[in-house]
């Protein structure tokens, strides 16, 4: 086992890259060196973590891990060079999610075995949901999931978060804002997720939740339907999840399982009607779960509600945990 | 058939009462006279529609219709005096929804027959949803509904809307607001519906959606589960609805039915990923429906999305339509 590691970050100036840098320090990741890379317009900029370098073969030499915090085009363009340089590429984009190990360490760390140098970090909404589905599924298999999301602006990056704030200020001043990052106004509004529409009538974000959940839970034909919605919240996603099992799942048993599940924290104050909210989860590592209840419409189903930081466990933290798990397994 | 009617409004100064007054004019309701009543602190106030009177037997004399725009306590306190005065009481509160005719005119106008003087206006989220469920259910019976709501501040009245705006301004200025109307901050946040929790693990708002949908569709054991959520939006509710039928329901057929259904307007621009948003529906009579798609998780289910003005069709407009329907049926 190595004692320290050379780490590179592709897209070090974005929302996920920035969070990852903070987490490397916060979690005392055994860093030997750090190479920050980003697109041309950021090259040469000085950050508290170092100077931004171009994405280039020369920048990759000697790295042990490279975290991809870019879109899938750049990920696909550079993955070959990264693995040839001997680094493990942990990619946040959707480029490799259906073809390479797709891992939420608390749920399917074993899928890291025999990886071929590329590991995909799942979609943010999927990561949050499988933290709850995984431990329940291990006890009683899941038959069908119906999920509706309440997704923060952060999923579209820092500019989207800034747009929501600026737009909201404009609306409060009686102005009519012109959205630029999002296709529609988000201030005091919401809309179905703006990822590209597919011929199935689902947007790509919804299909990610379906296909990725199946891969992570190892149930290729798991029945899942999703409706993904952007809401005027800054950085934590919420999800209303209806879970049908093959058999009844006593609520008390489900609650006990989720209360002990890694990565989750139960937040249920029934007396005060107090359950997880985005403000509770923002900046936190744990995904908050609550309002676990027997579905009145189906004796074999449960309803629950969960909220998690989209940038942290939904992206940067999970990617870093993948590296930590690889180190521990080595 | 009378040519004009004497109308009273209980709670004329609230969000629903105010909207109802605007609608009476806008729809050219055949008014002979109008009696505005509200709680003591509003008595004597002058509005564009007249002076606010106390809620008292003397105020009720001669009225044909009384619209209840108060909570259920006042509704229960005054319903006897209203019907004894010979008026029909159309009540927006939850007081009579499980015991008296509960009507969305586009869906179950026939339930108005043989009413005993009290007619209940359904819960706002329920009204919006049954406008879509009703016409589908008439063609192929519904087996189960899983709904998640995205509910505006207006459901808690004008003070809640004002609180959301003031709170948002405070957050943008870096302050930490103290909520007063809602139990938790709503600015850039969201929370499970703040109606009282019940022993079933559902809040009252969720149970209203379940029990009232069953009554309006005349299926006493219809399987429905609901998760109700407050979002930082001002006055239109959105709902993600998963509808399971006993048989497959071709999407094209469902779309054609909903496109022609009264009270609904289809808004589906698949090419531009443009579907109903709260800003589209605010201040509008019609409930907007879209993203109708085959549920990938169940061959007998459809997913759809709808948005409607909570104060208008969700409350005041539906109540007024009940009166209009009674007049037309007379």
XYZ file of C-alpha atoms in Angstrom:
660
model
C 0.000 0.000 0.000
C 1.361 3.360 -1.032
C 1.561 5.999 1.648
C 0.670 8.955 -0.544
C -0.714 9.606 -3.979
C -0.363 11.960 -6.900
C -3.762 13.291 -7.813
C -4.983 15.190 -10.848
C -8.268 17.005 -11.275
C -9.784 17.687 -14.676
C -12.105 20.663 -14.387
C -10.669 21.941 -11.121
C -12.455 25.307 -11.259
C -16.078 24.107 -11.450
C -18.547 23.407 -8.659
C -17.549 19.745 -8.310
C -13.813 20.332 -8.774
C -13.796 23.045 -6.137
C -15.709 20.852 -3.695
C -13.329 17.987 -4.344
C -10.346 20.158 -3.461
C -11.961 21.124 -0.175
C -12.767 17.483 0.555
C -9.211 16.298 -0.166
C -8.054 18.562 2.622
C -10.991 17.992 4.959
C -10.660 14.204 4.743
C -6.859 14.346 4.950
C -6.470 12.407 1.750
C -2.856 11.156 1.569
C -1.721 13.557 -1.130
C 1.803 13.519 -2.462
C 1.073 16.079 -5.150
C -1.850 17.742 -6.841
C -2.223 18.712 -10.490
C -5.077 21.078 -11.286
C -6.233 21.088 -14.884
C -8.996 23.001 -16.589
C -10.059 24.406 -19.934
C -7.947 27.034 -21.661
C -9.709 30.058 -20.256
C -8.703 29.042 -16.715
C -5.098 27.998 -17.457
C -2.558 30.011 -15.498
C -5.038 31.095 -12.843
C -3.764 30.804 -9.299
C -5.990 29.078 -6.757
C -5.382 28.303 -3.071
C -4.509 24.791 -4.291
C -2.055 25.745 -7.009
C -1.866 27.067 -10.536
C -4.253 25.746 -13.181
C -2.469 23.752 -15.880
C -3.747 22.847 -19.325
C -5.247 19.414 -19.847
C -2.297 17.762 -21.581
C -0.364 14.486 -21.581
C 2.537 16.232 -19.847
C 0.278 17.185 -16.945
C -0.755 13.555 -16.454
C 2.669 11.952 -16.022
C 3.083 10.074 -12.758
C -0.460 10.545 -11.488
C -2.132 7.799 -9.451
C -5.703 9.136 -9.587
C -7.388 11.566 -11.917
C -10.824 12.897 -10.982
C -12.888 13.928 -13.964
C -15.083 16.933 -13.149
C -15.963 17.902 -16.716
C -18.634 16.987 -19.234
C -18.516 13.674 -21.050
C -16.829 15.008 -24.192
C -13.644 15.976 -22.357
C -13.831 12.771 -20.325
C -13.916 10.670 -23.478
C -11.187 12.726 -25.083
C -8.729 12.250 -22.218
C -9.583 8.913 -20.626
C -7.161 7.017 -22.905
C -4.233 9.267 -22.073
C -5.057 9.093 -18.376
C -5.096 5.306 -18.193
C -2.023 5.064 -20.430
C -0.244 7.337 -17.961
C -1.051 4.704 -15.326
C -3.643 6.656 -13.383
C -7.079 5.473 -12.334
C -9.684 7.750 -13.890
C -12.679 8.411 -11.608
C -15.096 10.204 -13.855
C -18.073 12.304 -12.806
C -19.499 12.573 -16.302
C -21.990 10.191 -17.886
C -19.412 8.925 -20.420
C -18.669 5.555 -18.803
C -21.621 4.894 -16.550
C -23.208 2.149 -18.601
C -19.989 0.398 -19.664
C -17.573 0.599 -16.717
C -17.792 0.026 -12.971
C -20.408 2.413 -11.577
C -19.943 2.673 -7.856
C -21.450 4.102 -4.702
C -18.986 2.653 -2.164
C -21.574 2.160 0.606
C -23.694 0.083 -1.788
C -21.548 -1.738 -4.337
C -17.870 -1.314 -3.473
C -17.243 -4.861 -4.715
C -17.840 -3.632 -8.266
C -14.459 -1.897 -8.034
C -12.652 -5.233 -8.282
C -10.902 -5.864 -11.563
C -11.600 -2.373 -12.862
C -9.712 -1.494 -16.019
C -8.584 1.964 -15.005
C -11.863 3.827 -15.496
C -14.525 4.067 -12.800
C -17.717 6.012 -13.264
C -19.255 8.171 -10.560
C -23.046 7.882 -10.846
C -25.546 10.628 -11.494
C -26.179 12.765 -8.414
C -29.865 11.906 -7.962
C -29.059 8.223 -8.390
C -26.318 8.254 -5.763
C -28.640 9.791 -3.175
C -31.454 7.344 -3.912
C -29.424 4.116 -3.970
C -28.011 4.890 -0.528
C -31.548 4.174 0.714
C -32.544 1.531 -1.822
C -29.385 -0.565 -1.448
C -29.707 -1.585 2.202
C -33.445 -2.270 1.858
C -32.929 -4.307 -1.317
C -30.392 -6.514 0.443
C -33.040 -7.518 2.979
C -36.106 -7.734 0.721
C -35.740 -7.398 -3.045
C -37.210 -4.304 -4.648
C -39.799 -4.804 -7.353
C -40.510 -1.252 -8.555
C -39.528 2.331 -7.743
C -41.494 5.509 -8.528
C -39.404 8.585 -7.774
C -40.010 12.315 -8.136
C -37.064 14.643 -7.627
C -36.697 18.195 -6.380
C -33.309 19.144 -7.817
C -31.191 22.145 -6.915
C -29.592 24.582 -9.323
C -26.120 23.276 -8.446
C -26.600 20.295 -10.746
C -26.059 22.731 -13.604
C -22.920 24.201 -12.033
C -21.830 27.414 -10.347
C -23.218 29.697 -13.088
C -26.661 28.173 -12.579
C -26.517 28.826 -8.850
C -25.472 32.422 -9.504
C -28.273 32.800 -12.038
C -30.875 31.631 -9.538
C -29.699 34.177 -6.990
C -29.454 37.062 -9.459
C -32.794 36.186 -11.036
C -34.512 36.032 -7.672
C -33.216 39.482 -6.757
C -34.523 40.803 -10.081
C -37.984 39.315 -9.547
C -38.172 40.839 -6.075
C -37.425 44.214 -7.686
C -40.257 43.730 -10.149
C -38.036 42.953 -13.113
C -38.524 40.101 -15.571
C -35.247 38.191 -15.748
C -33.901 36.630 -18.933
C -32.475 33.190 -18.161
C -29.134 32.344 -19.769
C -27.826 29.217 -18.072
C -31.190 27.506 -17.669
C -33.690 27.547 -20.518
C -36.455 28.935 -18.283
C -36.695 31.186 -15.217
C -36.126 29.296 -11.971
C -36.805 32.109 -9.479
C -40.146 31.378 -7.740
C -40.695 28.810 -10.459
C -39.770 25.218 -11.296
C -39.603 23.094 -14.414
C -39.110 19.543 -15.575
C -35.403 18.758 -15.778
C -33.700 20.524 -18.656
C -31.519 17.608 -19.796
C -32.144 16.529 -23.404
C -35.448 14.825 -24.161
C -35.336 11.254 -25.455
C -37.735 9.379 -27.755
C -39.044 7.496 -24.706
C -40.611 10.693 -23.350
C -38.146 10.708 -20.463
C -35.342 13.265 -20.267
C -31.768 11.999 -19.983
C -31.624 12.739 -16.257
C -34.623 10.466 -15.678
C -33.119 7.657 -17.763
C -29.878 7.970 -15.807
C -31.820 7.336 -12.607
C -33.423 4.284 -14.186
C -30.423 2.705 -15.904
C -27.845 3.545 -13.246
C -30.000 2.287 -10.381
C -30.355 -1.030 -12.192
C -26.570 -1.331 -12.600
C -25.707 -0.350 -9.043
C -28.275 -2.738 -7.538
C -27.387 -5.493 -10.048
C -30.991 -5.905 -11.216
C -30.863 -5.383 -14.999
C -34.629 -5.266 -15.403
C -35.554 -3.422 -12.202
C -38.769 -1.459 -12.741
C -38.052 2.224 -12.120
C -39.846 5.348 -13.262
C -38.607 8.855 -12.509
C -39.799 12.416 -12.912
C -36.963 14.905 -12.480
C -37.711 18.503 -11.624
C -35.571 21.593 -11.098
C -36.602 23.668 -8.103
C -35.368 27.054 -6.852
C -32.992 25.593 -4.287
C -29.235 26.106 -4.365
C -27.361 22.880 -3.686
C -29.279 19.978 -2.203
C -31.577 17.596 -4.032
C -34.696 16.070 -2.483
C -36.531 12.954 -3.625
C -39.944 11.437 -2.902
C -39.441 7.718 -3.357
C -42.125 5.047 -3.539
C -40.605 1.581 -3.218
C -42.551 -1.576 -3.968
C -41.158 -4.884 -2.731
C -42.218 -8.432 -3.536
C -43.399 -8.823 0.046
C -44.571 -6.466 2.772
C -41.685 -4.628 4.440
C -42.545 -3.653 8.033
C -41.905 0.061 8.489
C -40.119 -0.409 11.800
C -37.715 -2.848 10.194
C -37.046 -0.546 7.255
C -36.446 2.346 9.627
C -33.996 0.316 11.708
C -32.103 -0.688 8.570
C -31.894 2.857 7.221
C -30.925 4.275 10.618
C -27.816 2.104 10.542
C -27.049 2.309 6.836
C -23.700 3.895 5.958
C -23.914 7.335 4.382
C -27.461 7.927 5.630
C -28.794 9.771 8.635
C -32.357 9.312 9.818
C -34.114 12.647 10.473
C -37.662 12.020 11.632
C -39.281 14.186 14.269
C -42.901 13.114 13.904
C -44.114 15.216 16.775
C -42.853 18.444 15.234
C -43.462 17.441 11.620
C -39.756 17.898 11.066
C -38.145 15.947 8.264
C -35.144 16.502 5.991
C -34.920 19.791 4.083
C -32.330 21.031 1.569
C -31.042 23.568 4.101
C -30.279 20.669 6.488
C -28.299 18.749 3.906
C -26.357 21.549 2.222
C -22.661 21.186 2.849
C -23.151 17.896 4.700
C -21.715 14.495 3.843
C -24.690 12.410 4.879
C -27.881 11.922 2.969
C -30.852 12.594 5.234
C -33.805 10.225 5.111
C -37.205 10.377 6.790
C -40.989 10.138 6.590
C -40.613 6.390 6.112
C -44.171 5.108 6.032
C -46.347 2.240 4.901
C -47.761 3.086 1.491
C -51.557 3.154 1.936
C -52.014 2.170 -1.710
C -50.001 -1.037 -1.672
C -49.301 -3.440 1.221
C -45.895 -4.281 -0.276
C -44.725 -0.687 -0.683
C -43.094 2.003 1.431
C -42.860 5.747 0.873
C -39.837 7.717 1.982
C -38.205 11.104 1.519
C -34.502 11.873 1.244
C -32.327 14.939 0.813
C -28.628 15.157 0.036
C -26.013 17.690 -0.997
C -25.790 17.441 -4.762
C -22.206 18.665 -5.058
C -20.890 16.682 -2.108
C -22.307 13.130 -1.853
C -24.017 13.632 -5.208
C -20.661 14.165 -6.909
C -17.320 15.117 -5.310
C -17.548 13.152 -2.079
C -18.650 9.954 -3.779
C -15.797 10.239 -6.283
C -13.298 10.716 -3.482
C -14.761 7.786 -1.547
C -14.188 5.631 -4.612
C -10.481 6.526 -4.463
C -10.384 5.936 -0.717
C -12.006 2.532 -1.193
C -9.503 1.581 -3.888
C -6.672 2.545 -1.553
C -8.150 0.513 1.281
C -8.683 -2.478 -1.015
C -5.122 -2.314 -2.429
C -84.379 30.100 -13.249
C -83.580 33.248 -11.336
C -81.949 36.052 -13.281
C -79.678 37.256 -10.508
C -78.448 36.125 -7.130
C -77.565 37.451 -3.718
C -74.123 36.239 -2.773
C -72.268 36.246 0.516
C -68.606 35.597 1.102
C -67.261 34.412 4.436
C -63.608 35.376 4.689
C -63.735 37.995 1.951
C -60.323 39.493 2.732
C -58.154 36.378 2.366
C -56.372 35.031 -0.706
C -59.301 32.899 -1.840
C -61.991 35.451 -0.958
C -60.174 38.176 -2.869
C -59.740 35.938 -5.894
C -63.401 34.994 -5.768
C -64.425 38.653 -5.867
C -62.293 39.208 -8.944
C -63.756 36.106 -10.581
C -67.355 37.137 -9.883
C -66.705 40.240 -11.952
C -64.518 38.608 -14.578
C -67.040 35.836 -15.262
C -69.985 38.241 -15.126
C -71.697 36.232 -12.450
C -75.360 37.351 -12.314
C -75.056 39.236 -9.037
C -78.006 40.983 -7.474
C -76.119 41.875 -4.327
C -72.929 41.018 -2.523
C -72.362 40.688 1.216
C -68.729 40.625 2.342
C -68.089 39.086 5.733
C -64.886 38.507 7.634
C -63.486 38.135 11.107
C -63.752 41.010 13.565
C -60.440 42.628 12.821
C -61.551 43.283 9.216
C -65.108 44.449 9.975
C -65.772 47.962 8.748
C -62.927 47.950 6.232
C -63.829 49.319 2.835
C -62.867 47.276 -0.207
C -63.511 47.925 -3.912
C -66.392 45.467 -3.503
C -68.023 47.002 -0.458
C -67.672 47.295 3.300
C -66.785 44.233 5.349
C -69.613 43.130 7.619
C -69.412 40.835 10.630
C -70.296 37.193 10.218
C -73.784 37.257 11.724
C -77.261 35.909 11.096
C -78.398 39.371 10.059
C -75.776 39.446 7.297
C -77.064 36.163 5.873
C -80.724 37.070 5.340
C -81.908 36.658 1.776
C -78.694 35.219 0.390
C -78.831 32.591 -2.381
C -75.193 31.458 -2.198
C -72.577 31.779 0.504
C -68.975 30.993 -0.359
C -66.951 29.854 2.611
C -63.341 31.053 2.373
C -62.359 30.417 5.989
C -60.975 27.542 7.978
C -63.162 24.625 8.966
C -64.000 25.909 12.450
C -65.824 28.978 11.172
C -67.407 26.888 8.421
C -68.843 24.471 10.964
C -69.935 27.298 13.227
C -71.947 29.063 10.517
C -73.112 26.354 8.118
C -76.364 25.807 10.040
C -77.301 29.486 10.029
C -76.444 29.735 6.332
C -78.646 26.854 5.249
C -81.433 27.952 7.607
C -81.317 31.335 5.897
C -82.015 29.465 2.662
C -78.621 29.899 1.040
C -76.495 27.190 -0.533
C -73.160 27.019 1.311
C -70.210 26.287 -0.975
C -67.373 25.704 1.446
C -63.660 25.815 0.692
C -62.654 24.325 4.018
C -62.202 20.647 4.795
C -65.233 20.599 7.153
C -67.691 18.832 4.837
C -65.528 17.106 2.259
C -66.060 13.572 3.485
C -69.757 13.877 4.341
C -71.329 16.177 1.737
C -71.201 16.492 -2.055
C -67.579 17.107 -3.042
C -67.499 18.469 -6.530
C -65.192 19.424 -9.369
C -67.807 20.373 -11.959
C -65.822 19.114 -14.976
C -65.539 15.694 -13.321
C -68.557 14.950 -11.118
C -71.173 17.668 -11.565
C -73.872 15.029 -11.155
C -72.960 14.766 -7.476
C -74.604 18.166 -7.024
C -78.053 16.612 -7.438
C -80.084 16.378 -4.263
C -77.568 18.344 -2.238
C -78.803 19.396 1.174
C -77.559 22.969 1.099
C -73.876 22.334 1.752
C -71.399 21.569 -1.003
C -67.714 21.070 -0.338
C -65.003 22.471 -2.566
C -62.163 19.920 -2.646
C -58.584 20.384 -1.559
C -56.557 22.390 -4.089
C -54.075 19.648 -5.032
C -56.940 17.190 -5.408
C -58.916 19.470 -7.738
C -55.940 19.895 -10.057
C -55.204 16.164 -10.150
C -58.745 14.876 -10.702
C -59.143 17.123 -13.730
C -56.641 14.773 -15.386
C -57.613 11.545 -13.630
C -61.353 11.889 -14.237
C -61.408 11.782 -18.051
C -58.855 8.958 -18.173
C -60.722 6.941 -15.542
C -63.941 7.171 -17.563
C -62.202 5.430 -20.473
C -60.061 2.908 -18.584
C -60.442 2.490 -14.822
C -57.567 3.613 -12.657
C -56.001 1.046 -10.367
C -53.433 3.080 -8.415
C -52.022 6.604 -8.262
C -48.629 7.685 -6.907
C -48.411 11.471 -6.744
C -45.741 13.894 -5.555
C -46.674 17.550 -5.257
C -44.745 20.790 -5.588
C -47.021 23.198 -3.700
C -46.870 26.970 -3.692
C -46.891 29.227 -0.643
C -50.383 30.489 -1.531
C -51.946 27.356 -0.068
C -51.178 28.867 3.336
C -52.691 32.237 2.411
C -51.519 35.757 1.628
C -49.263 36.040 4.731
C -47.377 32.939 3.594
C -46.801 34.424 0.144
C -45.561 37.646 1.718
C -43.295 35.673 4.050
C -41.711 33.817 1.134
C -40.923 37.092 -0.624
C -39.616 38.860 2.464
C -37.596 35.824 3.518
C -36.032 35.489 0.094
C -34.952 39.123 0.129
C -33.387 38.585 3.558
C -31.456 35.514 2.417
C -30.120 37.402 -0.599
C -28.844 40.038 1.824
C -27.066 37.417 3.866
C -29.543 37.421 6.721
C -31.032 34.366 8.390
C -34.818 34.805 8.371
C -37.079 33.648 11.184
C -40.188 32.031 9.724
C -43.493 32.964 11.342
C -46.266 31.731 9.052
C -44.550 28.529 7.992
C -42.748 26.409 10.564
C -39.528 26.359 8.491
C -37.755 28.681 6.050
C -39.074 28.345 2.507
C -36.662 30.688 0.708
C -34.283 28.561 -1.416
C -35.583 25.596 0.560
C -38.518 23.197 0.589
C -40.172 20.919 3.128
C -42.769 18.218 3.441
C -46.220 19.757 3.739
C -46.758 21.448 7.076
C -50.325 20.232 7.670
C -50.754 18.167 10.854
C -49.186 14.723 10.928
C -51.497 11.731 11.339
C -50.872 8.317 12.915
C -50.706 6.821 9.422
C -47.447 8.667 8.745
C -49.181 10.829 6.157
C -49.881 14.503 6.799
C -53.467 15.718 6.482
C -52.845 17.266 3.075
C -51.753 13.880 1.746
C -54.786 12.125 3.208
C -57.039 14.751 1.633
C -55.600 13.872 -1.757
C -56.255 10.198 -1.089
C -59.740 10.351 0.448
C -61.095 13.164 -1.735
C -59.874 11.602 -4.971
C -61.711 8.410 -4.045
C -64.947 10.325 -3.417
C -64.772 12.442 -6.567
C -64.018 9.427 -8.786
C -66.550 7.240 -6.933
C -64.020 4.505 -6.186
C -64.116 4.099 -2.397
C -61.055 1.850 -2.280
C -58.976 3.484 -5.005
C -55.284 2.954 -4.272
C -53.624 6.349 -3.935
C -50.422 7.416 -2.229
C -49.267 11.019 -2.030
C -46.224 12.950 -0.887
C -46.999 16.658 -0.494
C -44.184 19.183 -0.524
C -44.031 22.966 -0.131
C -41.727 24.645 -2.614
C -40.610 28.284 -2.904
C -43.165 29.187 -5.565
C -45.876 31.790 -5.062
C -49.234 30.584 -6.333
C -49.299 27.566 -8.618
C -49.023 23.936 -7.596
C -47.302 21.286 -9.716
C -47.786 17.526 -9.490
C -45.888 14.515 -10.820
C -48.540 11.827 -11.217
C -47.986 8.146 -11.895
C -51.243 6.460 -12.902
C -51.617 2.702 -13.088
C -54.594 1.283 -14.972
C -55.914 -2.270 -15.114
C -54.909 -2.413 -18.769
C -52.359 -0.650 -20.945
C -53.442 2.869 -21.896
C -51.895 3.958 -25.196
C -50.160 7.311 -24.695
C -51.605 8.789 -27.877
C -55.104 7.970 -26.716
C -54.516 9.430 -23.258
C -53.072 12.574 -24.835
C -56.079 12.961 -27.126
C -58.447 12.570 -24.176
C -56.603 15.098 -22.014
C -56.268 17.564 -24.900
C -60.057 17.731 -25.091
C -60.845 17.458 -21.399
C -62.650 20.460 -19.903
C -60.569 22.610 -17.581
C -57.277 21.249 -18.923
C -54.876 22.583 -21.512
C -52.204 20.399 -23.037
C -48.763 22.078 -23.020
C -46.209 19.765 -24.563
C -43.420 21.090 -26.747
C -41.201 18.031 -26.924
C -38.739 19.606 -29.323
C -37.947 22.465 -26.954
C -38.347 20.482 -23.731
C -41.093 22.902 -22.795
C -43.760 21.692 -20.414
C -46.018 23.357 -17.842
C -44.391 25.569 -15.206
C -45.930 27.459 -12.261
C -45.258 30.781 -14.005
C -47.390 29.581 -16.950
C -50.321 28.650 -14.755
C -50.341 31.559 -12.290
C -53.477 33.622 -12.694
C -54.880 31.249 -15.324
C -58.122 29.279 -15.177
C -56.902 26.162 -16.911
C -54.780 23.433 -15.424
C -51.831 22.735 -17.700
C -50.886 19.128 -18.384
C -47.943 17.624 -20.240
C -45.059 15.138 -20.397
C -47.636 12.370 -20.810
C -45.545 9.257 -21.310
C -45.600 5.495 -21.072
C -44.239 4.492 -17.678
C -41.132 2.398 -18.395
C -41.627 0.505 -15.136
C -45.150 -0.764 -15.777
C -46.895 -1.524 -19.084
C -50.252 -0.493 -17.575
C -49.088 2.877 -16.231
C -48.624 6.411 -17.507
C -46.638 9.299 -16.060
C -47.803 12.871 -16.430
C -47.141 16.333 -15.045
C -49.638 19.059 -14.295
C -49.610 22.599 -12.979
C -52.502 24.793 -11.897
C -53.166 28.031 -10.080
C -53.792 27.081 -6.475
C -55.959 30.079 -5.610
C -57.958 30.035 -8.827
C -58.904 26.531 -10.041
C -57.516 25.091 -6.815
C -60.027 27.096 -4.772
C -61.998 30.184 -5.829
C -62.723 29.305 -9.449
C -63.876 25.795 -8.651
C -66.197 27.116 -5.938
C -67.682 29.634 -8.338
C -68.096 26.972 -11.026
C -70.086 24.928 -8.515
C -72.506 27.848 -8.155
C -72.622 28.344 -11.928
C -73.385 24.658 -12.397
C -76.175 24.764 -9.816
C -77.682 27.745 -11.628
C -77.467 25.963 -14.980
C -79.006 22.808 -13.501
C -81.867 24.714 -11.832
